[in-house]
Coordinates of C-alpha atoms and ligand atoms in Angstrom, one line a residue:
Chain A
M1 CA 154.8 124.6 86.1
T2 CA 151.8 124.2 87.9
N3 CA 151.1 126.6 91.0
V4 CA 149.5 124.4 93.6
E5 CA 148.1 127.5 95.7
N6 CA 146.5 129.0 92.5
S7 CA 145.0 126.1 91.3
V8 CA 141.5 125.8 90.1
V9 CA 141.0 122.2 90.5
R10 CA 143.5 119.9 92.4
F11 CA 142.7 116.3 93.1
E12 CA 145.0 114.1 95.4
N13 CA 144.7 110.3 95.7
V14 CA 140.8 110.9 95.6
G15 CA 138.5 108.0 96.0
M16 CA 135.0 107.8 95.2
R17 CA 132.2 105.7 95.7
Y18 CA 128.3 105.9 95.6
G19 CA 127.1 104.8 98.9
A20 CA 128.3 101.3 100.0
G21 CA 128.9 100.7 96.2
P22 CA 132.5 99.8 94.6
E23 CA 134.8 102.5 93.8
V24 CA 134.2 104.4 90.7
L25 CA 137.1 106.5 90.8
R26 CA 140.3 105.1 92.3
D27 CA 143.7 107.2 92.9
V28 CA 142.8 110.1 90.9
T29 CA 145.3 112.8 91.0
F30 CA 145.9 116.0 88.9
T31 CA 145.7 119.6 88.8
L32 CA 144.0 122.4 86.6
P33 CA 146.1 125.5 86.5
P34 CA 143.7 128.8 85.9
A35 CA 142.5 129.3 82.4
S36 CA 143.1 125.7 81.2
F37 CA 141.3 123.6 78.8
H38 CA 140.8 120.0 78.9
F39 CA 138.8 117.6 77.3
L40 CA 137.7 114.4 79.7
T41 CA 137.6 111.7 77.8
G42 CA 137.3 107.8 78.6
P43 CA 134.9 104.9 77.7
S44 CA 131.3 104.9 78.9
G45 CA 131.2 104.1 82.7
A46 CA 134.6 105.1 83.3
G47 CA 133.5 107.7 85.7
K48 CA 133.4 111.0 83.8
S49 CA 130.3 112.2 85.2
S50 CA 131.2 111.4 88.8
L51 CA 134.6 113.1 88.4
L52 CA 132.8 116.2 87.4
R53 CA 130.3 115.5 90.1
L54 CA 133.0 116.0 92.4
M55 CA 134.4 119.1 90.8
Y56 CA 130.8 120.9 90.9
L57 CA 130.6 119.9 94.7
A58 CA 127.7 117.6 94.3
N59 CA 129.3 114.5 95.9
R60 CA 132.3 114.6 98.2
P61 CA 135.1 112.0 97.8
S62 CA 135.0 108.9 99.6
R63 CA 139.1 109.4 100.2
G64 CA 141.8 111.8 99.4
V65 CA 141.6 115.6 99.0
V66 CA 139.5 117.6 96.6
S67 CA 140.3 121.2 96.4
I68 CA 138.5 123.8 94.5
F69 CA 139.9 127.3 94.1
G70 CA 142.4 126.3 96.7
K71 CA 139.8 125.2 99.2
D72 CA 139.5 121.5 100.6
V73 CA 136.0 120.8 99.8
T74 CA 135.7 118.8 102.8
Q75 CA 136.5 121.8 104.9
I76 CA 133.6 124.0 103.4
S77 CA 130.9 124.6 105.3
R78 CA 127.3 124.3 103.8
R79 CA 126.8 128.2 104.3
A80 CA 129.7 128.7 101.8
L81 CA 128.9 126.5 99.3
P82 CA 126.7 128.7 97.4
A83 CA 129.0 131.4 96.8
L84 CA 131.6 128.6 95.7
R85 CA 129.2 127.3 93.3
R86 CA 128.2 130.7 91.7
N87 CA 131.8 130.6 90.4
I88 CA 131.2 127.0 88.8
G89 CA 129.2 126.6 85.5
V90 CA 127.7 123.2 84.6
V91 CA 126.4 121.5 81.6
F92 CA 124.7 118.3 82.9
Q93 CA 124.6 115.4 80.5
D94 CA 120.5 115.1 81.1
F95 CA 120.4 119.2 80.9
R96 CA 118.3 119.6 84.1
L97 CA 116.4 122.4 82.9
L98 CA 113.3 123.5 85.0
E99 CA 110.5 122.4 82.5
H100 CA 108.0 124.9 83.9
Q101 CA 110.0 128.1 83.1
S102 CA 110.9 129.8 79.9
V103 CA 114.2 129.6 78.0
F104 CA 114.7 133.1 79.2
D105 CA 114.0 132.5 83.0
N106 CA 116.1 129.2 82.8
V107 CA 119.0 130.8 81.4
A108 CA 118.5 133.9 83.7
L109 CA 118.3 131.6 86.8
P110 CA 122.2 131.7 88.1
L111 CA 122.0 135.4 87.9
R112 CA 118.6 135.8 89.6
V113 CA 120.0 133.3 92.5
A114 CA 122.8 135.5 92.8
G115 CA 120.6 138.7 93.1
G116 CA 121.5 140.2 89.9
N117 CA 119.9 143.4 88.5
E118 CA 116.9 142.4 86.3
E119 CA 117.5 145.1 83.6
Q120 CA 121.2 143.4 83.2
I121 CA 119.8 140.1 83.4
R122 CA 117.3 140.9 80.5
K123 CA 120.3 142.5 78.3
H124 CA 122.7 139.7 79.3
V125 CA 120.4 136.7 78.7
S126 CA 118.9 138.1 75.4
E127 CA 122.4 138.3 74.1
L128 CA 123.8 135.0 75.1
L129 CA 120.6 133.5 73.4
R130 CA 121.2 135.2 70.4
W131 CA 124.6 133.9 70.2
V132 CA 123.7 130.3 71.0
G133 CA 121.0 130.7 68.3
L134 CA 117.8 130.7 70.4
E135 CA 116.6 134.1 70.3
K136 CA 113.2 132.9 68.4
S137 CA 112.7 130.3 71.6
I138 CA 113.3 132.6 74.2
E139 CA 109.8 132.5 75.7
N140 CA 109.2 128.7 74.9
L141 CA 108.9 126.1 77.5
P142 CA 111.9 123.7 77.3
S143 CA 109.6 120.6 76.5
T144 CA 108.7 122.3 73.1
L145 CA 112.5 122.3 71.9
S146 CA 114.5 119.6 70.4
G147 CA 117.4 117.8 72.0
G148 CA 119.9 120.0 70.6
E149 CA 118.1 123.3 71.4
K150 CA 117.6 122.2 75.0
Q151 CA 121.4 121.5 75.2
R152 CA 122.2 125.1 73.8
V153 CA 120.0 126.4 76.9
A154 CA 121.7 124.4 79.2
I155 CA 125.0 125.7 78.1
A156 CA 123.9 129.2 78.1
R157 CA 122.7 128.7 81.6
A158 CA 126.1 127.3 82.6
V159 CA 128.0 130.3 81.0
I160 CA 125.7 133.4 81.8
G161 CA 127.4 133.6 84.8
R162 CA 130.9 133.9 83.6
P163 CA 132.3 131.0 86.2
R164 CA 135.8 130.7 86.8
L165 CA 135.4 127.2 86.4
L166 CA 133.3 125.7 83.6
L167 CA 132.4 122.0 83.6
A168 CA 130.5 120.3 80.7
D169 CA 129.3 116.8 80.3
E170 CA 128.6 115.8 76.8
P171 CA 127.6 119.2 75.8
T172 CA 127.6 118.3 72.0
G173 CA 126.1 115.1 72.4
N174 CA 122.6 116.2 70.4
V175 CA 124.0 118.8 67.9
D176 CA 125.3 118.7 64.5
D177 CA 129.2 119.0 64.0
A178 CA 128.4 122.9 63.0
I179 CA 126.8 124.1 66.2
A180 CA 129.4 121.9 67.9
M181 CA 132.0 123.7 66.7
R182 CA 130.4 126.9 67.7
L183 CA 129.7 126.0 71.0
L184 CA 133.3 125.0 71.4
Y185 CA 134.0 128.4 70.3
L186 CA 131.9 129.7 72.9
F187 CA 133.8 127.7 75.4
E188 CA 136.9 129.0 74.2
E189 CA 135.9 132.6 74.3
L190 CA 135.1 131.9 77.7
N191 CA 138.5 130.4 78.5
R192 CA 140.3 133.2 76.9
M193 CA 138.7 135.4 79.6
G194 CA 140.2 133.2 82.3
T195 CA 137.7 130.6 82.6
S196 CA 139.0 127.2 83.1
V197 CA 137.2 124.4 81.0
V198 CA 136.6 120.8 81.5
I199 CA 134.4 119.2 78.7
A200 CA 133.4 115.5 79.1
T201 CA 133.0 114.3 75.5
H202 CA 133.2 111.1 73.2
N203 CA 133.5 113.4 70.0
E204 CA 136.6 112.5 68.3
T205 CA 136.0 115.0 65.6
L206 CA 136.1 117.7 68.4
I207 CA 138.9 116.4 70.2
S208 CA 141.2 116.5 67.1
R209 CA 140.0 119.7 65.7
F210 CA 140.8 121.5 69.0
E211 CA 144.2 120.8 70.3
H212 CA 143.5 120.8 74.1
R213 CA 145.2 118.6 76.7
Q214 CA 143.1 115.4 77.5
L215 CA 142.3 114.1 81.0
H216 CA 141.5 110.2 80.2
L217 CA 139.8 108.1 82.5
D218 CA 140.0 104.4 82.5
Q219 CA 138.7 102.0 84.9
G220 CA 138.5 104.5 87.5
G221 CA 142.3 105.8 87.1
I222 CA 143.3 109.0 85.3
E223 CA 145.8 109.7 82.7
Y224 CA 146.9 112.6 81.1
R225 CA 147.1 112.8 77.3
Q226 CA 148.6 115.7 74.9
N227 CA 146.2 115.6 71.8
G228 CA 145.2 111.9 72.5
A229 CA 148.7 110.9 72.4
G230 CA 148.8 108.9 75.3
S231 CA 151.8 110.1 77.0
R232 CA 151.5 111.1 81.0
D233 CA 152.2 114.6 81.6
A234 CA 154.5 114.5 84.6
A235 CA 154.5 118.7 84.8
S236 CA 150.9 118.7 85.7
A237 CA 150.7 115.3 87.8
Chain B
M1 CA 106.1 140.3 95.9
L2 CA 103.2 138.1 95.9
L3 CA 103.1 138.1 92.2
Q4 CA 106.4 137.2 91.4
R5 CA 108.0 134.6 89.2
S6 CA 108.4 131.2 90.9
D7 CA 111.3 128.9 90.2
L8 CA 108.8 125.7 91.6
P9 CA 105.6 125.1 90.3
L10 CA 104.1 124.8 93.7
S11 CA 100.6 126.1 92.8
D12 CA 100.4 122.4 90.9
D13 CA 100.8 120.3 94.1
P14 CA 97.8 118.6 95.4
A15 CA 98.8 118.9 98.9
V16 CA 99.6 122.8 98.2
R17 CA 96.1 123.4 96.6
I18 CA 94.1 122.1 99.4
L19 CA 95.9 124.4 101.6
P20 CA 93.7 127.5 101.4
W21 CA 90.5 125.5 102.1
I22 CA 92.2 124.0 105.2
V23 CA 93.4 127.2 106.3
G24 CA 90.2 129.0 105.6
L25 CA 88.2 126.4 107.7
M26 CA 90.7 126.7 110.6
V27 CA 90.3 130.4 110.6
Y28 CA 86.6 130.3 110.4
L29 CA 86.6 127.9 113.3
A30 CA 89.3 130.0 115.2
T31 CA 87.1 133.3 114.9
L32 CA 84.2 131.8 116.4
T33 CA 85.9 130.1 119.1
L34 CA 87.7 133.4 120.0
A35 CA 84.4 135.3 119.6
V36 CA 83.0 133.2 122.3
A37 CA 86.1 133.5 124.8
L38 CA 86.0 137.3 124.3
L39 CA 82.4 137.6 125.1
V40 CA 82.6 135.1 127.9
S41 CA 85.6 137.2 129.3
T42 CA 83.2 140.4 129.4
L43 CA 80.8 138.4 131.3
T44 CA 83.5 137.1 133.6
A45 CA 84.7 140.3 134.1
N46 CA 81.1 141.8 134.8
W47 CA 80.2 139.1 137.1
S48 CA 83.6 138.9 139.2
A49 CA 83.3 142.6 139.7
G50 CA 79.7 142.1 141.1
L51 CA 78.4 144.7 138.5
T52 CA 75.3 143.1 137.6
G53 CA 74.8 142.1 141.6
T54 CA 72.2 143.0 143.3
V55 CA 71.9 141.6 147.1
T56 CA 69.0 140.8 148.4
I57 CA 67.7 141.1 152.2
H58 CA 65.3 138.7 153.8
I59 CA 63.5 138.9 156.8
A60 CA 61.9 136.0 158.5
V61 CA 58.5 136.1 160.0
I62 CA 58.9 135.9 163.7
N63 CA 55.9 133.7 165.4
D64 CA 52.7 135.6 165.1
E65 CA 53.8 139.0 165.2
S66 CA 51.5 141.8 163.5
E67 CA 51.8 143.0 160.0
A68 CA 52.8 146.4 161.4
V69 CA 55.6 145.1 163.5
M70 CA 57.0 143.1 160.5
N71 CA 56.8 146.4 158.3
R72 CA 58.7 148.2 160.8
R73 CA 61.5 146.0 160.7
V74 CA 61.4 145.9 156.8
E75 CA 61.8 149.5 156.9
E76 CA 64.6 149.5 159.4
A77 CA 66.3 147.1 157.1
I78 CA 66.2 149.7 153.9
R79 CA 66.9 152.5 156.2
L80 CA 70.4 150.7 157.2
S81 CA 71.1 149.8 153.5
L82 CA 70.7 152.9 152.3
K83 CA 73.0 154.4 155.0
T84 CA 75.6 151.8 153.3
P85 CA 77.9 153.8 150.8
G86 CA 77.7 152.7 147.3
I87 CA 74.1 151.4 147.7
D88 CA 71.6 153.1 145.0
A89 CA 68.3 151.8 145.9
A90 CA 66.4 149.4 148.4
R91 CA 63.1 148.4 147.4
A92 CA 60.8 145.8 149.5
I93 CA 59.2 143.4 147.4
P94 CA 55.7 143.3 147.7
S95 CA 54.0 140.0 149.2
D96 CA 52.0 139.3 146.3
E97 CA 55.3 139.6 144.0
V98 CA 57.2 137.3 146.3
A99 CA 54.1 134.8 146.1
A100 CA 53.9 135.2 142.6
L101 CA 57.9 134.2 142.4
L102 CA 57.3 131.2 144.6
A103 CA 53.9 130.1 142.9
P104 CA 56.0 127.8 140.2
W105 CA 57.3 125.7 143.3
L106 CA 54.4 125.7 145.3
G107 CA 51.8 124.7 142.9
D108 CA 48.7 126.7 142.1
E109 CA 46.4 125.1 144.7
A110 CA 48.7 126.0 147.5
P111 CA 47.0 128.5 149.8
I112 CA 50.1 130.9 149.7
A113 CA 48.4 133.8 151.5
D114 CA 48.2 131.5 154.7
L115 CA 52.1 130.9 154.3
P116 CA 54.4 132.9 156.8
L117 CA 56.2 134.1 153.6
P118 CA 59.7 136.1 154.4
R119 CA 59.7 139.8 153.3
I120 CA 62.3 140.7 150.6
V121 CA 64.3 143.7 150.1
D122 CA 66.0 144.0 146.9
V123 CA 69.0 146.2 147.3
T124 CA 70.8 147.6 144.1
L125 CA 74.5 148.4 144.2
T126 CA 75.9 151.5 142.4
P127 CA 78.0 150.4 139.4
D128 CA 81.7 150.6 139.7
S129 CA 81.6 151.0 143.5
T130 CA 83.0 148.8 146.3
V131 CA 80.2 148.2 148.7
D132 CA 80.8 146.8 152.3
V133 CA 78.4 143.9 152.2
A134 CA 79.9 142.1 154.7
G135 CA 79.5 145.1 157.1
L136 CA 76.0 145.7 156.2
S137 CA 75.2 141.9 156.7
A138 CA 76.8 142.0 160.3
R139 CA 74.8 145.3 161.1
L140 CA 71.5 143.7 159.7
K141 CA 71.9 140.8 161.9
A142 CA 72.9 142.7 164.9
E143 CA 70.0 145.2 165.2
I144 CA 67.1 143.1 163.1
P145 CA 65.6 140.0 164.6
G146 CA 65.4 137.4 161.8
A147 CA 67.1 139.4 159.0
G148 CA 70.0 138.3 156.9
L149 CA 71.6 139.2 153.6
D150 CA 72.4 137.0 150.6
D151 CA 74.6 138.6 148.3
H152 CA 74.8 135.6 145.8
Q153 CA 78.4 135.3 146.4
L154 CA 78.5 131.4 146.2
W155 CA 76.3 131.3 143.4
R156 CA 78.1 134.2 141.4
D157 CA 81.6 132.3 142.6
K158 CA 80.2 129.3 140.7
L159 CA 79.3 131.1 137.7
V160 CA 82.6 132.8 137.3
D161 CA 84.3 129.5 137.6
F162 CA 82.0 128.0 135.0
L163 CA 82.8 131.3 132.7
L164 CA 86.6 131.0 133.1
A165 CA 86.4 127.3 132.6
I166 CA 84.7 128.1 129.1
Q167 CA 87.4 130.5 128.3
V168 CA 90.1 127.8 129.0
V169 CA 88.3 125.4 126.6
A170 CA 87.8 128.2 124.1
V171 CA 91.7 129.2 124.0
L172 CA 92.8 125.6 124.1
M173 CA 90.5 125.0 121.0
V174 CA 92.3 127.7 119.5
V175 CA 95.7 126.6 120.3
L176 CA 94.4 123.1 118.8
I177 CA 93.3 124.8 115.3
G178 CA 96.6 126.6 115.5
A179 CA 98.7 123.5 115.8
T180 CA 96.5 121.5 113.2
T181 CA 96.9 124.4 110.7
V182 CA 100.9 123.9 111.5
T183 CA 101.0 120.4 111.2
V184 CA 98.9 120.7 107.8
V185 CA 101.4 122.9 106.4
I186 CA 104.5 121.1 107.4
F187 CA 103.4 118.0 105.5
A188 CA 102.1 120.2 102.6
T189 CA 105.7 121.8 102.7
R190 CA 107.1 118.4 103.0
S191 CA 105.3 117.1 100.3
G192 CA 106.1 120.1 97.9
L193 CA 110.1 119.5 98.9
A194 CA 109.8 115.8 97.7
V195 CA 108.1 116.4 94.7
H196 CA 110.4 119.2 93.6
N197 CA 113.7 117.6 95.0
E198 CA 115.0 117.6 91.6
V199 CA 114.4 121.3 90.8
I200 CA 115.8 122.2 94.1
D201 CA 118.8 120.2 93.8
V202 CA 119.5 122.2 90.3
L203 CA 118.9 125.5 92.4
H204 CA 121.6 124.5 94.7
L205 CA 124.1 123.6 92.4
I206 CA 123.8 126.7 90.7
G207 CA 124.5 128.4 93.9
A208 CA 121.0 129.3 95.2
R209 CA 121.2 129.6 99.2
D210 CA 118.6 127.7 101.5
E211 CA 116.9 131.2 102.1
Y212 CA 116.5 131.5 98.2
V213 CA 114.6 128.0 98.0
A214 CA 112.8 128.8 101.7
H215 CA 111.6 132.2 99.9
Q216 CA 109.5 130.4 97.3
F217 CA 107.7 128.1 99.9
Q218 CA 107.2 130.9 102.2
A219 CA 105.9 133.5 99.7
N220 CA 103.5 130.6 98.3
A221 CA 102.6 129.8 101.4
L222 CA 101.7 133.3 102.8
K223 CA 99.7 134.1 99.4
L224 CA 97.9 130.6 100.0
G225 CA 97.2 131.6 103.8
L226 CA 96.1 135.0 103.2
K227 CA 93.5 133.8 100.5
G228 CA 92.2 131.1 102.6
G229 CA 92.4 133.1 105.7
F230 CA 90.6 136.0 104.7
A231 CA 87.8 134.0 103.1
G232 CA 87.4 132.0 106.4
S233 CA 87.5 135.1 108.4
I234 CA 84.8 137.1 106.3
G235 CA 82.7 133.6 106.8
G236 CA 83.1 133.7 110.6
L237 CA 82.3 137.3 110.9
L238 CA 79.2 136.9 108.7
T239 CA 78.2 134.0 110.7
L240 CA 78.5 136.0 113.9
I241 CA 76.7 139.0 112.2
V242 CA 73.7 136.3 111.3
I243 CA 73.5 135.0 114.7
R244 CA 73.4 138.5 116.3
Y245 CA 70.5 139.5 114.0
T246 CA 68.6 136.3 114.7
A247 CA 69.3 136.4 117.9
S248 CA 68.0 140.2 118.4
E249 CA 65.1 139.2 115.9
L250 CA 63.9 136.3 118.1
D251 CA 64.5 138.4 121.4
I252 CA 66.6 135.8 122.9
E253 CA 69.9 135.9 124.8
L254 CA 71.3 133.0 122.8
F255 CA 74.5 134.7 122.0
P256 CA 74.9 138.2 124.4
T257 CA 76.4 140.2 121.1
H258 CA 75.7 143.4 123.2
L259 CA 78.9 142.3 125.3
F260 CA 80.9 142.7 122.4
Q261 CA 83.3 145.7 122.6
I262 CA 84.7 147.7 120.1
W263 CA 88.3 146.5 120.5
H264 CA 86.9 142.6 119.9
W265 CA 86.3 143.4 116.6
P266 CA 90.1 144.1 115.1
V267 CA 91.4 141.2 117.5
L268 CA 88.5 138.9 115.6
A269 CA 89.9 140.6 112.0
S270 CA 93.7 140.0 112.9
V271 CA 93.2 136.1 113.0
P272 CA 93.4 135.7 109.4
I273 CA 96.8 137.5 109.2
I274 CA 98.2 135.8 112.2
A275 CA 97.0 132.6 110.6
A276 CA 98.8 133.5 107.3
S277 CA 102.0 134.6 109.2
I278 CA 101.8 131.2 111.1
V279 CA 101.6 129.4 107.8
R280 CA 104.1 131.4 106.4
F281 CA 106.5 131.0 109.4
S282 CA 105.6 127.1 109.2
A283 CA 106.4 126.6 105.7
R284 CA 109.9 128.6 106.0
H285 CA 110.6 126.7 108.9
T286 CA 110.1 123.3 107.6
V287 CA 111.9 124.0 104.4
L288 CA 115.2 125.3 106.1
R289 CA 115.2 122.4 108.5
A290 CA 115.0 119.8 105.7
L291 CA 117.7 121.8 103.5
R292 CA 120.0 121.6 106.2
R293 CA 120.1 118.0 106.4
M294 CA 120.7 117.8 102.9
P295 CA 124.7 117.6 101.9
Ligands
ATP301 N1 124.0 107.8 91.3 C1 124.9 106.4 91.3 N2 124.7 105.7 92.3 C2 125.5 104.6 91.9 N3 126.4 104.6 90.9 C3 126.3 105.3 90.1 C4 125.5 106.4 90.1 N4 126.2 107.3 89.0 C5 127.2 106.5 88.4 N5 127.1 105.5 88.7 C6 128.1 104.2 88.7 O1 129.5 104.8 88.5 C7 130.2 104.7 87.4 C8 130.8 105.8 86.6 O2 129.6 106.2 86.1 P1 129.5 107.6 85.3 O3 128.1 108.2 85.1 O4 130.7 108.7 86.2 O5 130.6 107.3 84.1 P2 130.5 108.1 82.7 O6 132.0 108.1 82.4 O7 130.0 109.3 82.8 O8 130.0 107.5 81.7 P3 128.9 107.9 80.5 O9 130.0 108.1 79.3 O10 128.0 106.6 79.9 O11 128.5 109.4 80.6 C9 129.3 103.7 86.7 O12 129.6 102.2 86.9 C10 128.0 103.7 87.0 O13 127.2 102.9 87.3
MG302 MG1 128.5 110.5 82.0

């Protein structure tokens, strides 16, 4: 049973639209318990990125209630947002790396923004970059990296702060299966330490290889699936 | 702090790149304008305190009186003046000097010697003392026929008014220069915010506070403000020194630099520091205001 009070993410009848456009999400209701691991699936344009935007507090719902770490996002003041966001790691679909900064500085950013100790930062960032196989590119600018390498920088930046919630938008879109597996292991490692993970992906190989629950989006609505079986999961709804 | 790594490539923005030049020019103008205001304020203080003042006693010729009678009245006037506390000296100006003073107005051909010229006594006041000029004037009128006192008060009041007006204009100019600088900084900062909107968005999503983003802008603005400000200040002070030496070389009081007081120099030297602080504050304020309006 999911404890609503302890939920990491909770959506209740959420609707979302961009400006005056049509609703891209309709009546979305689900709850993510702590330390859960979900794939977010669905056809292109189904609203996966939009759902993630609501979770990382880039957009507010146009109706319904979104709660993150038990807090209703419409009740959160602007001043309280940064502290909340430091507990959320995001891998953007288009990476959004800072182009004029080195790989190291990009990955160090969340720690620096939070006022971390420079010596600790150096140690953690180097370690993580070794893990994702980028130790040789540590001083390079993102523009000199391949798509897959950029993606790994983006992932390293998202996980460096050991967030309570990790949101990844197509994090394996540009890497071969071997690296994709390695990155998934990284996410699982984080998940074992208590992070709730949501990965939006089209990668069927990954979905079948890793037996995690699925949130399936279609035409703005959501459906729970266990291992791609398509059965609604009443317990979590 | 100034050499720290920046998350925003602010130094690449064209609007930001011209900032030191603008601040430099503004500081240059402000330094010169302020120098004028300071000189004029010393001048005004001197004049309104009557420190540079002398008073003049004039004694009119009374019909056909003899030279000796006239001289007696002049001596009496000198005696009265010297009895007044706060008066250092009183000196009768010889007739030929009076004639020489009047010559430019009367022309060379005028038979100056034949004219009934008034006699003039030049009275020097002790610096920094208050003299009962009105009392002296009353006594002169009462005791010496044809005598009168001119303390140049009217002329001095007009001069002081004029000097005050110059100061007001100078201060207004400094304020305008400051306002222009602030406006330029606001626009440069806004343009920076627009150019780096994407990066700022990422910083926010990663958990940066507005304060963190503002810090990047204000640190950069302070650096550029100091750079331009000191260049402008050095230029301004050099200009003052050059004017001073040229003026003394030419022996003209174009710019009465001897009126500079020691404390004026630190005031002038503080202009770039004040300017850089204003630049920093304007940048910070602009960023925080703009960010507060973001979702
Ligand atoms: N910034 C935006 N402004 C307006 N409409 C948008 C915006 N972003 C997305 N949309 C619309 O919202 C709908 C859902 O888009 P979204 O990016 O969430 O889909 P997605 O599931 O992530 O697709 P993909 O698998 O291709 O990444 C689409 O119809 C899209 O046109
Ligand atoms: Mg998407």
